[in-house]
GROMACS .gro file of C-alpha atoms in nm:
model
  195
    1UNK     CA    1   5.214   8.430   2.602
    2UNK     CA    2   5.177   8.229   2.923
    3UNK     CA    3   5.414   7.930   2.924
    4UNK     CA    4   5.342   7.573   3.023
    5UNK     CA    5   5.568   7.626   3.324
    6UNK     CA    6   5.350   7.916   3.439
    7UNK     CA    7   5.031   7.713   3.392
    8UNK     CA    8   5.176   7.420   3.587
    9UNK     CA    9   5.305   7.649   3.862
   10UNK     CA   10   4.960   7.804   3.902
   11UNK     CA   11   4.788   7.463   3.914
   12UNK     CA   12   5.062   7.304   4.126
   13UNK     CA   13   5.081   6.989   3.916
   14UNK     CA   14   5.237   6.889   3.587
   15UNK     CA   15   5.031   6.851   3.271
   16UNK     CA   16   5.005   6.523   3.081
   17UNK     CA   17   4.788   6.291   2.870
   18UNK     CA   18   4.645   5.959   2.988
   19UNK     CA   19   4.542   5.778   2.669
   20UNK     CA   20   4.313   5.477   2.721
   21UNK     CA   21   4.308   5.239   2.423
   22UNK     CA   22   4.130   4.906   2.380
   23UNK     CA   23   3.828   4.739   2.226
   24UNK     CA   24   3.475   4.874   2.249
   25UNK     CA   25   3.331   4.760   2.581
   26UNK     CA   26   3.674   4.706   2.737
   27UNK     CA   27   3.605   4.959   3.014
   28UNK     CA   28   3.799   5.259   2.884
   29UNK     CA   29   3.533   5.521   2.951
   30UNK     CA   30   3.443   5.374   3.291
   31UNK     CA   31   3.808   5.398   3.397
   32UNK     CA   32   3.853   5.741   3.241
   33UNK     CA   33   3.555   5.882   3.431
   34UNK     CA   34   3.670   5.723   3.757
   35UNK     CA   35   4.020   5.862   3.710
   36UNK     CA   36   3.888   6.208   3.633
   37UNK     CA   37   3.670   6.201   3.944
   38UNK     CA   38   3.961   6.085   4.161
   39UNK     CA   39   4.201   6.347   4.027
   40UNK     CA   40   3.939   6.620   4.061
   41UNK     CA   41   3.899   6.539   4.430
   42UNK     CA   42   4.278   6.566   4.465
   43UNK     CA   43   4.273   6.917   4.320
   44UNK     CA   44   4.410   6.814   3.980
   45UNK     CA   45   4.280   7.011   3.682
   46UNK     CA   46   4.154   6.769   3.418
   47UNK     CA   47   3.972   6.747   3.085
   48UNK     CA   48   3.823   6.435   2.930
   49UNK     CA   49   3.796   6.346   2.562
   50UNK     CA   50   3.573   6.047   2.486
   51UNK     CA   51   3.566   5.888   2.142
   52UNK     CA   52   3.186   5.873   2.120
   53UNK     CA   53   3.150   6.240   2.214
   54UNK     CA   54   3.421   6.346   1.969
   55UNK     CA   55   3.243   6.162   1.686
   56UNK     CA   56   2.930   6.367   1.756
   57UNK     CA   57   3.120   6.695   1.724
   58UNK     CA   58   3.481   6.755   1.625
   59UNK     CA   59   3.508   6.429   1.430
   60UNK     CA   60   3.150   6.398   1.307
   61UNK     CA   61   3.265   6.414   0.944
   62UNK     CA   62   3.481   6.101   0.978
   63UNK     CA   63   3.390   5.742   0.902
   64UNK     CA   64   3.568   5.423   1.005
   65UNK     CA   65   3.813   5.363   0.722
   66UNK     CA   66   4.177   5.332   0.825
   67UNK     CA   67   4.240   5.685   0.697
   68UNK     CA   68   3.945   5.830   0.888
   69UNK     CA   69   4.046   5.647   1.204
   70UNK     CA   70   4.395   5.795   1.170
   71UNK     CA   71   4.243   6.142   1.132
   72UNK     CA   72   4.023   6.079   1.437
   73UNK     CA   73   4.329   6.001   1.648
   74UNK     CA   74   4.534   6.291   1.512
   75UNK     CA   75   4.264   6.551   1.567
   76UNK     CA   76   4.217   6.423   1.920
   77UNK     CA   77   4.593   6.435   1.981
   78UNK     CA   78   4.612   6.795   1.858
   79UNK     CA   79   4.334   6.895   2.100
   80UNK     CA   80   4.524   6.714   2.376
   81UNK     CA   81   4.836   6.912   2.291
   82UNK     CA   82   4.649   7.241   2.327
   83UNK     CA   83   4.505   7.131   2.662
   84UNK     CA   84   4.839   7.006   2.794
   85UNK     CA   85   4.997   7.337   2.693
   86UNK     CA   86   4.729   7.500   2.913
   87UNK     CA   87   4.841   7.290   3.209
   88UNK     CA   88   4.569   7.023   3.217
   89UNK     CA   89   4.576   6.649   3.272
   90UNK     CA   90   4.390   6.525   2.964
   91UNK     CA   91   4.217   6.188   2.988
   92UNK     CA   92   4.139   6.024   2.653
   93UNK     CA   93   3.909   5.726   2.595
   94UNK     CA   94   3.952   5.618   2.233
   95UNK     CA   95   3.968   5.275   2.069
   96UNK     CA   96   4.255   5.407   1.851
   97UNK     CA   97   4.321   5.064   1.697
   98UNK     CA   98   4.636   5.138   1.496
   99UNK     CA   99   4.980   5.156   1.654
  100UNK     CA  100   5.110   5.404   1.398
  101UNK     CA  101   4.839   5.657   1.485
  102UNK     CA  102   4.895   5.616   1.858
  103UNK     CA  103   5.271   5.657   1.814
  104UNK     CA  104   5.216   5.970   1.606
  105UNK     CA  105   4.997   6.108   1.884
  106UNK     CA  106   5.266   6.024   2.140
  107UNK     CA  107   5.527   6.209   1.931
  108UNK     CA  108   5.355   6.542   2.005
  109UNK     CA  109   5.454   6.519   2.371
  110UNK     CA  110   5.759   6.485   2.590
  111UNK     CA  111   5.824   6.136   2.724
  112UNK     CA  112   5.690   6.222   3.070
  113UNK     CA  113   5.373   6.382   2.929
  114UNK     CA  114   5.208   6.088   2.751
  115UNK     CA  115   5.083   5.772   2.923
  116UNK     CA  116   4.935   5.503   2.703
  117UNK     CA  117   4.705   5.271   2.898
  118UNK     CA  118   4.599   4.948   2.728
  119UNK     CA  119   4.266   4.823   2.863
  120UNK     CA  120   4.322   4.456   2.782
  121UNK     CA  121   3.979   4.298   2.802
  122UNK     CA  122   3.914   3.982   2.596
  123UNK     CA  123   3.684   4.015   2.297
  124UNK     CA  124   3.440   3.762   2.449
  125UNK     CA  125   3.401   3.973   2.762
  126UNK     CA  126   3.354   4.290   2.557
  127UNK     CA  127   3.084   4.114   2.353
  128UNK     CA  128   2.907   3.997   2.669
  129UNK     CA  129   2.905   4.352   2.806
  130UNK     CA  130   2.808   4.514   2.471
  131UNK     CA  131   2.620   4.803   2.639
  132UNK     CA  132   2.528   4.964   2.306
  133UNK     CA  133   2.449   4.645   2.114
  134UNK     CA  134   2.729   4.719   1.868
  135UNK     CA  135   2.887   4.375   1.865
  136UNK     CA  136   2.554   4.212   1.785
  137UNK     CA  137   2.504   4.452   1.496
  138UNK     CA  138   2.860   4.394   1.375
  139UNK     CA  139   2.814   4.016   1.386
  140UNK     CA  140   2.500   4.057   1.172
  141UNK     CA  141   2.698   4.261   0.921
  142UNK     CA  142   2.515   4.584   0.999
  143UNK     CA  143   2.831   4.771   1.103
  144UNK     CA  144   3.124   4.736   0.861
  145UNK     CA  145   3.484   4.777   0.979
  146UNK     CA  146   3.401   4.719   1.345
  147UNK     CA  147   3.714   4.682   1.557
  148UNK     CA  148   3.759   4.328   1.685
  149UNK     CA  149   3.507   4.178   1.443
  150UNK     CA  150   3.563   4.301   1.087
  151UNK     CA  151   3.856   4.534   1.152
  152UNK     CA  152   4.177   4.466   1.340
  153UNK     CA  153   4.316   4.606   1.662
  154UNK     CA  154   4.693   4.641   1.705
  155UNK     CA  155   4.790   4.570   2.065
  156UNK     CA  156   5.030   4.832   2.211
  157UNK     CA  157   5.386   4.700   2.223
  158UNK     CA  158   5.505   4.904   2.519
  159UNK     CA  159   5.217   5.075   2.702
  160UNK     CA  160   5.273   5.262   3.025
  161UNK     CA  161   5.018   5.037   3.191
  162UNK     CA  162   4.801   4.734   3.109
  163UNK     CA  163   4.467   4.708   3.289
  164UNK     CA  164   4.233   4.408   3.285
  165UNK     CA  165   3.885   4.518   3.386
  166UNK     CA  166   3.754   4.160   3.374
  167UNK     CA  167   3.996   4.059   3.652
  168UNK     CA  168   4.036   4.375   3.860
  169UNK     CA  169   3.791   4.621   4.012
  170UNK     CA  170   3.770   4.983   3.903
  171UNK     CA  171   3.920   5.092   4.237
  172UNK     CA  172   4.216   4.855   4.191
  173UNK     CA  173   4.271   4.991   3.840
  174UNK     CA  174   4.260   5.348   3.972
  175UNK     CA  175   4.526   5.262   4.230
  176UNK     CA  176   4.750   5.133   3.950
  177UNK     CA  177   4.685   5.446   3.742
  178UNK     CA  178   4.768   5.678   4.030
  179UNK     CA  179   5.090   5.488   4.100
  180UNK     CA  180   5.189   5.535   3.734
  181UNK     CA  181   5.098   5.905   3.727
  182UNK     CA  182   5.237   6.014   4.063
  183UNK     CA  183   5.592   6.092   3.943
  184UNK     CA  184   5.459   6.317   3.665
  185UNK     CA  185   5.190   6.490   3.871
  186UNK     CA  186   5.423   6.557   4.165
  187UNK     CA  187   5.718   6.670   3.959
  188UNK     CA  188   5.891   6.947   4.153
  189UNK     CA  189   5.780   7.254   3.966
  190UNK     CA  190   6.025   7.473   4.156
  191UNK     CA  191   6.310   7.284   3.986
  192UNK     CA  192   6.180   7.360   3.636
  193UNK     CA  193   6.320   7.640   3.433
  194UNK     CA  194   6.074   7.886   3.281
  195UNK     CA  195   6.030   7.856   2.903
   0.00000   0.00000   0.00000
């Protein structure tokens, strides 16, 4: 079996997870796509997991109860683990509203492999953006258990990075993300010991 060390040596960068969490409309997917594009142009091997896409496939059988949301996060984390073990930088865009689920996801990885990024955009701004009209539907009672309206969101206590898309441009946010990731991505692979 090919080890993580061998995968990282071949790709010439370390593998990790960048987990964007925040309210719907906060800018998670916009940032995730921009980060993936930037890393791709730097020769970094990436994969992206978006919450909406996952709910149309892998997690299509799940609803929005607390239990189903926990399962949504855990399935996503397990896929991330497989991708990290293959040497990829995995970029996740997922509301993931409960701290316990996010912490359980984090526990699958070494400390330098998991970066939680809290996209801290005020609810009012998210509602103004509302690209899919979800907040309007939630306010009318058409969507039960909608995060930020009829269901809670637990703010990360100690994220690797906090980004505010209502105050900073996408390019500024990407600069902050790259500064956070640089130590992990440029880890000296020659100093690692094979598994």
